[in-house]
mmCIF file of C-alpha atoms in Angstrom:
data_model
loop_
_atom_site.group_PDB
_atom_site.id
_atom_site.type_symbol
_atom_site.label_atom_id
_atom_site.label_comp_id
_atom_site.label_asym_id
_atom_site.label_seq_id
_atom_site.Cartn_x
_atom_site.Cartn_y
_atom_site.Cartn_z
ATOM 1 C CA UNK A 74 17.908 -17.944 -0.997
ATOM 2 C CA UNK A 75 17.885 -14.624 -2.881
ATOM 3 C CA UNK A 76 19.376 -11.634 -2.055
ATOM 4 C CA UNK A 77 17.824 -8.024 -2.935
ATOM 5 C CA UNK A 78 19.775 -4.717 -3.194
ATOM 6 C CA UNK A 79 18.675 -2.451 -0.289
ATOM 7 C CA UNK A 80 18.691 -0.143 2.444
ATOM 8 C CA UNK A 81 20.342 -0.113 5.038
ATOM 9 C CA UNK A 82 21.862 -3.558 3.819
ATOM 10 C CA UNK A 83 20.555 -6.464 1.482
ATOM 11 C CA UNK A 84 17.348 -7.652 1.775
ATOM 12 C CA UNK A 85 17.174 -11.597 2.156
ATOM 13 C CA UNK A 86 14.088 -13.752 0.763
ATOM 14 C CA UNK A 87 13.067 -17.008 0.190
ATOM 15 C CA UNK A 88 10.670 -16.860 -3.440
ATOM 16 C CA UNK A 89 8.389 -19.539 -2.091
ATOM 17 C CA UNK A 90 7.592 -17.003 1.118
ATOM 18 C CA UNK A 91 7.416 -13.376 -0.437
ATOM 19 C CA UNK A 92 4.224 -11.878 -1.304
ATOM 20 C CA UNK A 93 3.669 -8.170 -2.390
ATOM 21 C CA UNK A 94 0.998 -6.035 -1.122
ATOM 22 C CA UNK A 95 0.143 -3.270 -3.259
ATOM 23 C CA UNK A 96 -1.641 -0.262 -0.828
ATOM 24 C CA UNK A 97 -4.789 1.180 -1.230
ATOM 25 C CA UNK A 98 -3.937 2.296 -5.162
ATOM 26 C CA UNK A 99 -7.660 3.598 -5.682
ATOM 27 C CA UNK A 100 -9.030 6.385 -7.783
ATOM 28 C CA UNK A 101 -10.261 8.672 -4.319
ATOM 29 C CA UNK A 102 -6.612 8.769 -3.374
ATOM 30 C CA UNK A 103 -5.016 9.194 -7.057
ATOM 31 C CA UNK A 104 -7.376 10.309 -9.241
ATOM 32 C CA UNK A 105 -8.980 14.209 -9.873
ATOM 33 C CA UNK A 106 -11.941 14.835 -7.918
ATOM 34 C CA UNK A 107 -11.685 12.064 -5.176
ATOM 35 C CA UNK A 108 -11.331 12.547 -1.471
ATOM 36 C CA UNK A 109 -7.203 13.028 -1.942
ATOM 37 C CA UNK A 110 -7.915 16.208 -3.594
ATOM 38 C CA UNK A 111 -10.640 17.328 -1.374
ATOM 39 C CA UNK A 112 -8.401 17.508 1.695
ATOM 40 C CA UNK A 113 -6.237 20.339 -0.672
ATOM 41 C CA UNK A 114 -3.706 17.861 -1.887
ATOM 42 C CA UNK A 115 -2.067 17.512 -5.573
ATOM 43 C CA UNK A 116 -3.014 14.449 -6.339
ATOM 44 C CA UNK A 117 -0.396 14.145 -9.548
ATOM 45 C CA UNK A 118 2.402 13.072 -6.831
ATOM 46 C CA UNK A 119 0.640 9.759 -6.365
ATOM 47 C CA UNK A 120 -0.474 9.922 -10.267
ATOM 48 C CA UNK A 121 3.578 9.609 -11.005
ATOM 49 C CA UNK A 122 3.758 6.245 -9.504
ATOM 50 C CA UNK A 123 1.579 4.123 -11.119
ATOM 51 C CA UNK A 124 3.415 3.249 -13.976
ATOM 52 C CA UNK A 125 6.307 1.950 -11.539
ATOM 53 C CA UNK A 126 3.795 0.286 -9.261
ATOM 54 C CA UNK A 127 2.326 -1.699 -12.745
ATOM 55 C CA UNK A 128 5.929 -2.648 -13.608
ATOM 56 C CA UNK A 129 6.844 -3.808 -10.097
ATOM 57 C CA UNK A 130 3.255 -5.868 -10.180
ATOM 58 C CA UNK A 131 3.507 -7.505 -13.811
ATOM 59 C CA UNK A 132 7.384 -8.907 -12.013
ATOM 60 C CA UNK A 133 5.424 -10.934 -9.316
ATOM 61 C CA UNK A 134 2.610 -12.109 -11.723
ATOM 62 C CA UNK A 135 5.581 -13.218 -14.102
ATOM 63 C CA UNK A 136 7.307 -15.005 -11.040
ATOM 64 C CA UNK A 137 3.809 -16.684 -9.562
ATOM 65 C CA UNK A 138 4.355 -14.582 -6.889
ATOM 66 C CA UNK A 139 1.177 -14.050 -4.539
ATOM 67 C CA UNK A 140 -0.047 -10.476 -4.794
ATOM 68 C CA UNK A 141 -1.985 -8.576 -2.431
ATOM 69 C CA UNK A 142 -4.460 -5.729 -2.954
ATOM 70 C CA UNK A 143 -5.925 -3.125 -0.443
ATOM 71 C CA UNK A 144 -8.711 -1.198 -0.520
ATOM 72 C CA UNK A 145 -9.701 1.977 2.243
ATOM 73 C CA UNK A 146 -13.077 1.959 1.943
ATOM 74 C CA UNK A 147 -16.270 1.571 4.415
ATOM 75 C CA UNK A 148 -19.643 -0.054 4.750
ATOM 76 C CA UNK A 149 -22.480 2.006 3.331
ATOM 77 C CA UNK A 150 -24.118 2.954 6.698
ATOM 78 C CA UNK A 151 -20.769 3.892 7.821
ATOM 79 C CA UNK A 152 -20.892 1.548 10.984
ATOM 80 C CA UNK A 153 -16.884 0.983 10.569
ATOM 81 C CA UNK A 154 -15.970 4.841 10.281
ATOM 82 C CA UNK A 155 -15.656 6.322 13.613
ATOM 83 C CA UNK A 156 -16.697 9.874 13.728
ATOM 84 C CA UNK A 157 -13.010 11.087 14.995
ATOM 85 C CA UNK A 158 -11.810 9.411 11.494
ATOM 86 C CA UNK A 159 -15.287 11.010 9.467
ATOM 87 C CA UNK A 160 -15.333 14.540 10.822
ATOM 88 C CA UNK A 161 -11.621 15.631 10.992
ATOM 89 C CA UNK A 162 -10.059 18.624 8.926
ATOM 90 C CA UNK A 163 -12.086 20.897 6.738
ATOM 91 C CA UNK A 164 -12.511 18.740 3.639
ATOM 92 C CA UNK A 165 -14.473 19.581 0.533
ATOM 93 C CA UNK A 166 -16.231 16.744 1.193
ATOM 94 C CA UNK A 167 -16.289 13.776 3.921
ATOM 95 C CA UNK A 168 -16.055 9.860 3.465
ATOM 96 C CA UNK A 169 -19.893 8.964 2.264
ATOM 97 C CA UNK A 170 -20.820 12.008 1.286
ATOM 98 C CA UNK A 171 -21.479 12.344 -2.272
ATOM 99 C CA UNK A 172 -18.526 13.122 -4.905
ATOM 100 C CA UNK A 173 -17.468 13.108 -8.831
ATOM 101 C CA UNK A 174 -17.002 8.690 -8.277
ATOM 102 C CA UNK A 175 -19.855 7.969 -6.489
ATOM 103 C CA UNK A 176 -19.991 8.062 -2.331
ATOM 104 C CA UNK A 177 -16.340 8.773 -1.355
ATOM 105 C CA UNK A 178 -14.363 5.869 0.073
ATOM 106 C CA UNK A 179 -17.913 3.653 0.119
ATOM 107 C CA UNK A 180 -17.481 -0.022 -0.640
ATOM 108 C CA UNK A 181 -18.721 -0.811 -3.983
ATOM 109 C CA UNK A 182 -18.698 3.095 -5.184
ATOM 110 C CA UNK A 183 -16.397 4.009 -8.485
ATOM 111 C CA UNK A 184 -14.080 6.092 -6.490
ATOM 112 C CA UNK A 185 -13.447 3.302 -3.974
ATOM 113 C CA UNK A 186 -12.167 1.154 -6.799
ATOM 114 C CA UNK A 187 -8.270 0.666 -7.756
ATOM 115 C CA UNK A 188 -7.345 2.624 -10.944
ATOM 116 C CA UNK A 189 -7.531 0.816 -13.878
ATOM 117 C CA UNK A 190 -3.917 0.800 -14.795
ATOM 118 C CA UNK A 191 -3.555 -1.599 -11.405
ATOM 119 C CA UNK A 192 -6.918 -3.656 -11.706
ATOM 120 C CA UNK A 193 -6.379 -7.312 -9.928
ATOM 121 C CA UNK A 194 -6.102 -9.867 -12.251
ATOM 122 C CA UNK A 195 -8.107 -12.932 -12.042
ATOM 123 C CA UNK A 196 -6.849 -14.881 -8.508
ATOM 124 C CA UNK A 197 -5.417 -11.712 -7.114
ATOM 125 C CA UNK A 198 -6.972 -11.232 -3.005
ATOM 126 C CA UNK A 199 -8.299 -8.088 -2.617
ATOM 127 C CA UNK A 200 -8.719 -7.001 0.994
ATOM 128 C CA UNK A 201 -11.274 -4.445 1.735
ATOM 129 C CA UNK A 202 -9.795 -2.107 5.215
ATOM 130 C CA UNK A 203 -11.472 0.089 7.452
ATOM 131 C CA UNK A 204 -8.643 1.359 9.075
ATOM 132 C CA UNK A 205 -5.129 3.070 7.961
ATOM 133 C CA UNK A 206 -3.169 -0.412 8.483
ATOM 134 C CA UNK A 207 -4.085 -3.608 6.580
ATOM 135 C CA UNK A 208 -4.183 -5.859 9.067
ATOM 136 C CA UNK A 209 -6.969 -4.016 11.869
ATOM 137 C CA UNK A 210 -10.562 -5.474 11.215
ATOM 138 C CA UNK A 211 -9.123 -7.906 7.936
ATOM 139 C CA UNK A 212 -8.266 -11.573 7.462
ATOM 140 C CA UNK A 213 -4.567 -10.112 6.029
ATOM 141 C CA UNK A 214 -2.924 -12.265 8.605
ATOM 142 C CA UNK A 215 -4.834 -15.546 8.142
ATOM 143 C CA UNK A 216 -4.596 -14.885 4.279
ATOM 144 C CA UNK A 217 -0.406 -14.688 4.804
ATOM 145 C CA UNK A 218 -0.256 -17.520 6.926
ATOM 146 C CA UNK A 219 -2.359 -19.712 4.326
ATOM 147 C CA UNK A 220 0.243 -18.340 1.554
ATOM 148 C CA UNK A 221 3.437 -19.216 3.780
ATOM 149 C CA UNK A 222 4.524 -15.396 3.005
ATOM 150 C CA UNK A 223 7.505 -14.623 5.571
ATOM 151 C CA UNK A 224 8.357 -11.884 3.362
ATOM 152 C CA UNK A 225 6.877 -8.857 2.352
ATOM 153 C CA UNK A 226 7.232 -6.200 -0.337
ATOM 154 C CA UNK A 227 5.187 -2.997 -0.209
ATOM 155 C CA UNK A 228 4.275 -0.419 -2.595
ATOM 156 C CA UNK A 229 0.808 2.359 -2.470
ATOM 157 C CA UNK A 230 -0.224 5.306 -1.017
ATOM 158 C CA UNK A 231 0.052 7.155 1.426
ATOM 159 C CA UNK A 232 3.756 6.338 2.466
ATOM 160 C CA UNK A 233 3.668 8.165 5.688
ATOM 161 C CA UNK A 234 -0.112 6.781 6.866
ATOM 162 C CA UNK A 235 -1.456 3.240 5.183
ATOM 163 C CA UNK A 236 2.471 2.108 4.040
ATOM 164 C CA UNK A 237 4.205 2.612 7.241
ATOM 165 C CA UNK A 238 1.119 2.019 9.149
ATOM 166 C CA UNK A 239 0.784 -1.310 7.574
ATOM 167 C CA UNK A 240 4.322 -2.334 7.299
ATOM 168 C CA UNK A 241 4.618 -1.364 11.353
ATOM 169 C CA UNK A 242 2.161 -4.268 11.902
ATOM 170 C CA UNK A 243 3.863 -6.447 9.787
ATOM 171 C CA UNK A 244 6.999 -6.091 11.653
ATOM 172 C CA UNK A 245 5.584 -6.039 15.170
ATOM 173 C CA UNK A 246 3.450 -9.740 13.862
ATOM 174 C CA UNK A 247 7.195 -11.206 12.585
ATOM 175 C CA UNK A 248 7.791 -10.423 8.881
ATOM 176 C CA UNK A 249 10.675 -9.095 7.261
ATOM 177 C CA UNK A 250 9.347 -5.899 5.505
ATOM 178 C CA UNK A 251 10.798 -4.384 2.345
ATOM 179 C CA UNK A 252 9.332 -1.175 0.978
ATOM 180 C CA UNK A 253 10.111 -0.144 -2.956
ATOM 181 C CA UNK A 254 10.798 3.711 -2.706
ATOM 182 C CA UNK A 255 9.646 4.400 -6.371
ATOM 183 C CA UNK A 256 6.293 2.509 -6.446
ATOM 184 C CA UNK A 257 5.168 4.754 -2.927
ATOM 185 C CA UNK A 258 4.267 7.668 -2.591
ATOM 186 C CA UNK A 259 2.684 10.629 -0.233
ATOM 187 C CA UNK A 260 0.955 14.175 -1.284
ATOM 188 C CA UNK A 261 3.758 15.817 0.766
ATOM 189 C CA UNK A 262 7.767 15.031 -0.211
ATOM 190 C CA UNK A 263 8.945 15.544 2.916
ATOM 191 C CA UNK A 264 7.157 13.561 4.533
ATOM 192 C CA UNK A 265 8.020 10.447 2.484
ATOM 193 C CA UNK A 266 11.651 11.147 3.086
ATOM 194 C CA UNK A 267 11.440 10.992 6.265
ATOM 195 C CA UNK A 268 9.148 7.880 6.625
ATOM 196 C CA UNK A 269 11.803 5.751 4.191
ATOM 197 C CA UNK A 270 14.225 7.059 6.653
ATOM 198 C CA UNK A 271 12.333 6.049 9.855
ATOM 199 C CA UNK A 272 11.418 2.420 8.331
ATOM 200 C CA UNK A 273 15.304 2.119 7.321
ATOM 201 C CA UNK A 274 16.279 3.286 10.350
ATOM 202 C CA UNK A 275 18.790 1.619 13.600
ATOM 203 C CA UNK A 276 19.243 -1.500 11.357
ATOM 204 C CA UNK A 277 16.189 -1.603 9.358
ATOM 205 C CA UNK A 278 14.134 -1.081 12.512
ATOM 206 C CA UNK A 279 11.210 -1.546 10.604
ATOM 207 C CA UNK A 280 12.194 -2.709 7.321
ATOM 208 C CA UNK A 281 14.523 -2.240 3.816
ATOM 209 C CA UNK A 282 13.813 -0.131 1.048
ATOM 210 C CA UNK A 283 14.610 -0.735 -2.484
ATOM 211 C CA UNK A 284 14.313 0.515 -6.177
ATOM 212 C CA UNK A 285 11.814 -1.304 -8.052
ATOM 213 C CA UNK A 286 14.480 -2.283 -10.180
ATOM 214 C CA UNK A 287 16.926 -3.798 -7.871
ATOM 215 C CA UNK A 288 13.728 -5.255 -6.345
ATOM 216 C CA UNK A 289 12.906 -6.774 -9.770
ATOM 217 C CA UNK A 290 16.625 -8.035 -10.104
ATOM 218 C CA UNK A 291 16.611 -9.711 -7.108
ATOM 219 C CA UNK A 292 13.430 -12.031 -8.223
ATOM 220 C CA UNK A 293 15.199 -12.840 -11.263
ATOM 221 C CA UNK A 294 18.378 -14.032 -9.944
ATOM 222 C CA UNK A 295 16.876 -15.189 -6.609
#
């Protein structure tokens, strides 16, 4: 049994039952031009996190640790993007319209694709989502299940929507949920603060968070 260094108190784990799942790290969300940026937002906030999110990545492949990543993204006809999720706000431009990285958060397109920095290696599941959380409309929990993953560490963006949202059904379906607070990130500050305190929250209501380097510590003494 290993212990992590957390809050609101050390994070427990089993090696042979954590997994990490990495959140919707794709060039729409991060990169110039893609739909992030189109709703108004500075994009370089999530930019600052991907060199921590490679480091905290490159510790699981060194420990043969399963690794998870998801992709926000929809069918070309748009049959799995509800209107009420398409036509809110006053974007620059919508999910499928047209933009710098082909058809904005469209399956296959170059925006819908995780930035290069964080490309799966070979053996790594990618899970392609509809939704905010991972597991609506996805085999996530079948794919856990086969893995024996009990455990689960989180890092990606948004913190406040497709982290917490994600992490929330984690908890409610039974795992222990640890979230590293420098390989997340959200376009607004305050509104990660608050979401790391809401997770940590009444006893780790939700889940722990962690420094990727305590994180990282833990796996190597665990």
């Amino acid at each position: 049994m290993g212990v992590i260094a957390a809050e609101p108190f050390p994070f427990p784990f089993e090696a042979r039952s954590l997994a990490l799942i990495v959140i919707d790290m794709q060039r729409d969300f991060i990169e110039r031009g893609g739909f992030g940026e189109s709703l108004g937002n500075d994009v370089a906030r999530l930019q600052r996190i991907v060199p921590t999110t490679r480091r905290l990545i490159e510790g699981f492949r060194a420990h043969g640790l399963p690794i998870i990543h998801t992709m926000e993204c929809h069918r070309p006809d748009l049959s799995d993007c509800p209107p009420a999720k398409r036509d809110r706000g006053a974007p620059l431009a919508r999910i499928g319209d047209a933009g710098p990285m082909g058809r904005i958060l469209i399956a296959g397109e170059p925006g819908a694709a995780i930035v290069p920095e964080l490309a799966p290696a070979p053996g790594e599941i990618v899970i392609e989502k509809p939704g905010k959380g991972a597991f609506y409309a996805t085999p996530l929990q079948e794919t856990l299940q086969r893995l024996g993953a009990r455990a689960l560490v989180f890092a990606g963006v948004t913190t406040e929507v497709c982290v917490q949202t994600t992490m929330r059904e984690a908890n409610d379906r039974g795992y222990d949920c640890l979230l590293a607070e420098d390989a997340t990130e959200s376009y607004f500050a305050e509104f990660k603060a608050a979401t790391l305190a809401m997770i940590r929250a009444q006893g780790a209501i939700v889940g722990w968070t962690a420094t990727t380097s305590h994180i990282l510590e833990g796996l190597l003494n665990g």
